[in-house]
C-alpha atoms as a printed R data frame, in Angstrom:
    type eleno elety resid chain resno        x       y       z
1   ATOM     1    CA   MET     A     1 -144.855  27.944  10.685
2   ATOM     2    CA   THR     A     2 -142.146  25.618   9.753
3   ATOM     3    CA   SER     A     3 -142.629  22.564   7.677
4   ATOM     4    CA   SER     A     4 -141.859  19.224   9.190
5   ATOM     5    CA   LEU     A     5 -141.122  17.666   5.751
6   ATOM     6    CA   PRO     A     6 -137.590  17.508   4.476
7   ATOM     7    CA   ALA     A     7 -136.753  19.945   1.708
8   ATOM     8    CA   ALA     A     8 -136.621  17.186  -0.949
9   ATOM     9    CA   LEU     A     9 -140.249  16.186  -0.305
10  ATOM    10    CA   THR     A    10 -141.832  19.588  -0.389
11  ATOM    11    CA   VAL     A    11 -144.258  20.208  -3.206
12  ATOM    12    CA   ALA     A    12 -143.523  23.182  -5.331
13  ATOM    13    CA   GLN     A    13 -146.454  25.325  -6.280
14  ATOM    14    CA   PRO     A    14 -146.809  25.795 -10.026
15  ATOM    15    CA   ALA     A    15 -146.100  29.254 -11.233
16  ATOM    16    CA   ALA     A    16 -148.897  31.211 -12.836
17  ATOM    17    CA   PRO     A    17 -148.828  30.912 -16.627
18  ATOM    18    CA   VAL     A    18 -147.254  33.845 -18.309
19  ATOM    19    CA   ALA     A    19 -148.613  34.889 -21.677
20  ATOM    20    CA   ASP     A    20 -145.842  34.886 -24.199
21  ATOM    21    CA   GLU     A    21 -146.696  37.015 -27.195
22  ATOM    22    CA   THR     A    22 -143.774  35.648 -29.188
23  ATOM    23    CA   ALA     A    23 -144.878  31.984 -28.981
24  ATOM    24    CA   PRO     A    24 -146.552  30.592 -32.114
25  ATOM    25    CA   PRO     A    25 -150.199  29.496 -31.879
26  ATOM    26    CA   PRO     A    26 -150.809  25.803 -31.293
27  ATOM    27    CA   PRO     A    27 -150.902  23.718 -34.487
28  ATOM    28    CA   VAL     A    28 -154.229  23.000 -36.129
29  ATOM    29    CA   TYR     A    29 -154.534  19.463 -37.462
30  ATOM    30    CA   HIS     A    30 -156.548  18.754 -40.601
31  ATOM    31    CA   TYR     A    31 -157.431  15.107 -40.988
32  ATOM    32    CA   ALA     A    32 -158.139  14.562 -44.658
33  ATOM    33    CA   TYR     A    33 -158.932  11.126 -46.051
34  ATOM    34    CA   GLN     A    34 -156.147   9.819 -48.167
35  ATOM    35    CA   PRO     A    35 -157.313   6.980 -50.385
36  ATOM    36    CA   PRO     A    36 -154.982   4.024 -50.420
37  ATOM    37    CA   PRO     A    37 -152.734   3.726 -53.418
38  ATOM    38    CA   LYS     A    38 -154.312   1.805 -56.263
39  ATOM    39    CA   GLY     A    39 -153.221  -1.766 -56.591
40  ATOM    40    CA   ARG     A    40 -152.394  -3.610 -59.774
41  ATOM    41    CA   PHE     A    41 -155.913  -5.049 -60.128
42  ATOM    42    CA   GLN     A    42 -157.635  -1.659 -59.696
43  ATOM    43    CA   ARG     A    43 -155.321  -0.041 -62.249
44  ATOM    44    CA   LEU     A    44 -156.206  -2.821 -64.691
45  ATOM    45    CA   ILE     A    45 -159.929  -2.230 -64.144
46  ATOM    46    CA   ASP     A    46 -159.492   1.519 -64.669
47  ATOM    47    CA   ARG     A    47 -157.869   0.884 -68.078
48  ATOM    48    CA   LEU     A    48 -160.640  -1.380 -69.378
49  ATOM    49    CA   PRO     A    49 -162.926   0.104 -72.040
50  ATOM    50    CA   ALA     A    50 -166.460   1.111 -71.035
51  ATOM    51    CA   TRP     A    51 -168.066  -1.678 -73.066
52  ATOM    52    CA   SER     A    52 -166.178  -4.500 -71.307
53  ATOM    53    CA   GLY     A    53 -168.501  -4.676 -68.261
54  ATOM    54    CA   PRO     A    54 -171.745  -4.965 -70.248
55  ATOM    55    CA   ALA     A    55 -170.057  -7.360 -72.679
56  ATOM    56    CA   GLY     A    56 -168.919  -9.624 -69.831
57  ATOM    57    CA   VAL     A    57 -172.365  -9.670 -68.211
58  ATOM    58    CA   GLY     A    58 -173.935 -10.236 -71.645
59  ATOM    59    CA   ALA     A    59 -171.595 -13.184 -72.226
60  ATOM    60    CA   LEU     A    60 -172.641 -14.695 -68.880
61  ATOM    61    CA   ILE     A    61 -176.332 -14.215 -69.703
62  ATOM    62    CA   GLY     A    62 -175.778 -15.694 -73.159
63  ATOM    63    CA   GLY     A    63 -174.005 -18.682 -71.621
64  ATOM    64    CA   GLY     A    64 -176.914 -19.258 -69.245
65  ATOM    65    CA   VAL     A    65 -179.433 -19.014 -72.083
66  ATOM    66    CA   ALA     A    66 -177.398 -21.389 -74.253
67  ATOM    67    CA   TYR     A    67 -177.098 -23.893 -71.413
68  ATOM    68    CA   THR     A    68 -180.839 -23.729 -70.746
69  ATOM    69    CA   LEU     A    69 -181.702 -24.226 -74.415
70  ATOM    70    CA   LEU     A    70 -179.225 -27.071 -74.952
71  ATOM    71    CA   MET     A    71 -179.949 -29.023 -71.790
72  ATOM    72    CA   ASN     A    72 -183.771 -28.820 -71.920
73  ATOM    73    CA   PRO     A    73 -184.463 -29.140 -68.193
74  ATOM    74    CA   THR     A    74 -188.062 -30.207 -68.850
75  ATOM    75    CA   ARG     A    75 -187.006 -33.680 -70.049
76  ATOM    76    CA   ALA     A    76 -186.191 -34.973 -66.563
77  ATOM    77    CA   GLY     A    77 -188.255 -37.987 -65.651
78  ATOM    78    CA   ALA     A    78 -190.167 -38.625 -62.466
79  ATOM    79    CA   THR     A    79 -187.638 -41.214 -61.312
80  ATOM    80    CA   ASP     A    80 -184.562 -39.038 -61.958
81  ATOM    81    CA   PRO     A    81 -182.795 -37.873 -58.802
82  ATOM    82    CA   PRO     A    82 -183.140 -34.144 -58.096
83  ATOM    83    CA   THR     A    83 -180.078 -32.043 -58.813
84  ATOM    84    CA   CYS     A    84 -180.999 -29.427 -56.194
85  ATOM    85    CA   ILE     A    85 -179.234 -30.213 -52.920
86  ATOM    86    CA   VAL     A    86 -182.142 -28.833 -50.844
87  ATOM    87    CA   LYS     A    87 -184.660 -31.027 -52.647
88  ATOM    88    CA   LEU     A    88 -182.313 -34.021 -52.445
89  ATOM    89    CA   LEU     A    89 -181.834 -33.673 -48.669
90  ATOM    90    CA   THR     A    90 -185.262 -32.439 -47.552
91  ATOM    91    CA   GLY     A    91 -187.692 -33.274 -50.344
92  ATOM    92    CA   PHE     A    92 -188.920 -29.664 -50.365
93  ATOM    93    CA   ASP     A    93 -188.671 -27.213 -53.244
94  ATOM    94    CA   CYS     A    94 -186.134 -24.490 -52.470
95  ATOM    95    CA   PRO     A    95 -186.750 -20.814 -53.358
96  ATOM    96    CA   GLY     A    96 -185.011 -21.304 -56.713
97  ATOM    97    CA   CYS     A    97 -186.446 -24.695 -57.671
98  ATOM    98    CA   GLY     A    98 -188.068 -24.568 -61.081
99  ATOM    99    CA   GLY     A    99 -186.198 -21.439 -62.167
100 ATOM   100    CA   THR     A   100 -184.306 -23.121 -65.002
101 ATOM   101    CA   ARG     A   101 -187.461 -24.789 -66.274
102 ATOM   102    CA   ALA     A   102 -189.326 -21.477 -66.045
103 ATOM   103    CA   ALA     A   103 -186.552 -19.800 -68.050
104 ATOM   104    CA   TRP     A   104 -186.763 -22.568 -70.661
105 ATOM   105    CA   TYR     A   105 -190.511 -22.091 -70.991
106 ATOM   106    CA   MET     A   106 -190.103 -18.284 -71.168
107 ATOM   107    CA   LEU     A   107 -187.541 -18.669 -73.956
108 ATOM   108    CA   HIS     A   108 -190.076 -20.803 -75.837
109 ATOM   109    CA   GLY     A   109 -192.979 -18.415 -75.173
110 ATOM   110    CA   ASP     A   110 -194.993 -20.699 -72.902
111 ATOM   111    CA   ILE     A   111 -195.848 -18.157 -70.191
112 ATOM   112    CA   PRO     A   112 -198.401 -20.282 -68.226
113 ATOM   113    CA   ALA     A   113 -195.913 -23.136 -67.901
114 ATOM   114    CA   ALA     A   114 -193.215 -20.680 -66.823
115 ATOM   115    CA   ALA     A   115 -195.553 -19.285 -64.145
116 ATOM   116    CA   HIS     A   116 -196.326 -22.818 -62.989
117 ATOM   117    CA   HIS     A   117 -192.655 -23.593 -62.442
118 ATOM   118    CA   HIS     A   118 -191.477 -20.281 -60.947
119 ATOM   119    CA   ALA     A   119 -193.868 -17.303 -60.830
120 ATOM   120    CA   PRO     A   120 -191.464 -14.824 -59.135
121 ATOM   121    CA   LEU     A   121 -188.899 -15.327 -61.903
122 ATOM   122    CA   LEU     A   122 -191.548 -14.662 -64.525
123 ATOM   123    CA   PHE     A   123 -192.496 -11.445 -62.690
124 ATOM   124    CA   ALA     A   124 -188.879 -10.284 -62.248
125 ATOM   125    CA   ALA     A   125 -187.623 -11.117 -65.771
126 ATOM   126    CA   PRO     A   126 -188.820  -7.919 -67.532
127 ATOM   127    CA   PHE     A   127 -187.388  -5.738 -64.761
128 ATOM   128    CA   LEU     A   128 -184.035  -7.541 -64.874
129 ATOM   129    CA   ALA     A   129 -183.925  -7.288 -68.673
130 ATOM   130    CA   TYR     A   130 -184.646  -3.547 -68.560
131 ATOM   131    CA   LEU     A   131 -182.044  -3.006 -65.831
132 ATOM   132    CA   TYR     A   132 -179.413  -4.715 -67.996
133 ATOM   133    CA   VAL     A   133 -180.371  -2.843 -71.176
134 ATOM   134    CA   SER     A   134 -180.462   0.570 -69.482
135 ATOM   135    CA   TRP     A   135 -177.144  -0.083 -67.721
136 ATOM   136    CA   THR     A   136 -175.551  -1.123 -71.018
137 ATOM   137    CA   VAL     A   137 -176.895   1.855 -72.971
138 ATOM   138    CA   ASN     A   138 -175.908   4.333 -70.256
139 ATOM   139    CA   LYS     A   139 -172.447   2.805 -69.783
140 ATOM   140    CA   LEU     A   140 -171.595   3.200 -73.463
141 ATOM   141    CA   ASN     A   141 -171.070   6.656 -74.900
142 ATOM   142    CA   LEU     A   142 -174.202   6.671 -77.032
143 ATOM   143    CA   PRO     A   143 -175.968   9.885 -78.058
144 ATOM   144    CA   PHE     A   144 -179.030   8.911 -76.017
145 ATOM   145    CA   LYS     A   145 -179.576   7.653 -72.502
146 ATOM   146    CA   LEU     A   146 -182.280   5.456 -70.985
147 ATOM   147    CA   PRO     A   147 -183.850   6.306 -67.635
148 ATOM   148    CA   VAL     A   148 -182.520   4.162 -64.845
149 ATOM   149    CA   LEU     A   149 -185.103   2.050 -63.065
150 ATOM   150    CA   ARG     A   150 -185.115   3.060 -59.409
151 ATOM   151    CA   ILE     A   151 -186.567   0.328 -57.224
152 ATOM   152    CA   SER     A   152 -187.555   1.521 -53.776
153 ATOM   153    CA   ASN     A   153 -186.600  -0.431 -50.695
154 ATOM   154    CA   ARG     A   154 -190.272  -1.088 -49.966
155 ATOM   155    CA   ALA     A   155 -190.827  -2.604 -53.405
156 ATOM   156    CA   LEU     A   156 -187.721  -4.756 -53.061
157 ATOM   157    CA   VAL     A   157 -188.708  -5.960 -49.587
158 ATOM   158    CA   GLY     A   158 -192.247  -6.610 -50.840
159 ATOM   159    CA   PHE     A   159 -190.902  -8.719 -53.699
160 ATOM   160    CA   LEU     A   160 -188.630 -10.694 -51.367
161 ATOM   161    CA   VAL     A   161 -191.504 -11.311 -48.932
162 ATOM   162    CA   ALA     A   162 -193.731 -12.473 -51.803
163 ATOM   163    CA   TRP     A   163 -190.933 -14.765 -53.024
164 ATOM   164    CA   LEU     A   164 -190.528 -16.197 -49.526
165 ATOM   165    CA   ALA     A   165 -194.305 -16.741 -49.252
166 ATOM   166    CA   PHE     A   166 -194.278 -18.442 -52.676
167 ATOM   167    CA   SER     A   167 -191.395 -20.663 -51.532
168 ATOM   168    CA   VAL     A   168 -193.285 -21.759 -48.414
169 ATOM   169    CA   LEU     A   169 -196.734 -22.093 -49.971
170 ATOM   170    CA   ARG     A   170 -195.514 -24.168 -52.918
171 ATOM   171    CA   ASN     A   171 -194.487 -26.920 -50.496
172 ATOM   172    CA   LEU     A   172 -197.921 -27.223 -48.862
173 ATOM   173    CA   PRO     A   173 -199.801 -30.386 -49.903
174 ATOM   174    CA   TRP     A   174 -203.286 -28.774 -50.112
175 ATOM   175    CA   ALA     A   175 -205.399 -27.957 -53.116
176 ATOM   176    CA   PRO     A   176 -204.574 -24.479 -54.409
177 ATOM   177    CA   PHE     A   177 -200.901 -24.757 -53.482
178 ATOM   178    CA   THR     A   178 -200.247 -28.064 -55.223
179 ATOM   179    CA   TRP     A   179 -200.418 -26.230 -58.552
180 ATOM   180    CA   PHE     A   180 -196.999 -24.687 -57.773
181 ATOM   181    CA   PHE     A   181 -195.393 -27.968 -56.726
182 ATOM   182    CA   VAL     A   182 -192.756 -28.935 -59.273
């Protein structure tokens, strides 16, 4: 049988592969993560002393406490405009409304008044204080360590759901819920 195709259009059959014992094995690639080079800001953070983080957070907390004590948020009159943008626009208490007043009452030891203004903050305050103290003690090179408070996801979600329920219920105009209206 002769082929009717011209010689330039004939398809050449590939030759069978020949094993070459002298050829090197194919390369094996190892993909290792290379962290990016540290920038100027990260190098600065790495050189800071261990006490600088807790001291900065402590300064912020101290500033908030000083502001709360100096401003006395409980002196606002009934005719004063609200400073919360949510309350100003909607007339409803937002999830954080009453938090500064609750902190002021907690700092003065009036726990029922603090619960009246913001019950979730009153509940969370001891946990937040312990988290800060344990983080500070463990961050510094002290001869003792405090156990770290591990909050499960369920507990955190439960707290957030309770806070959301408190935020909704405090805006209802009926009898047991009007106690939380601030």
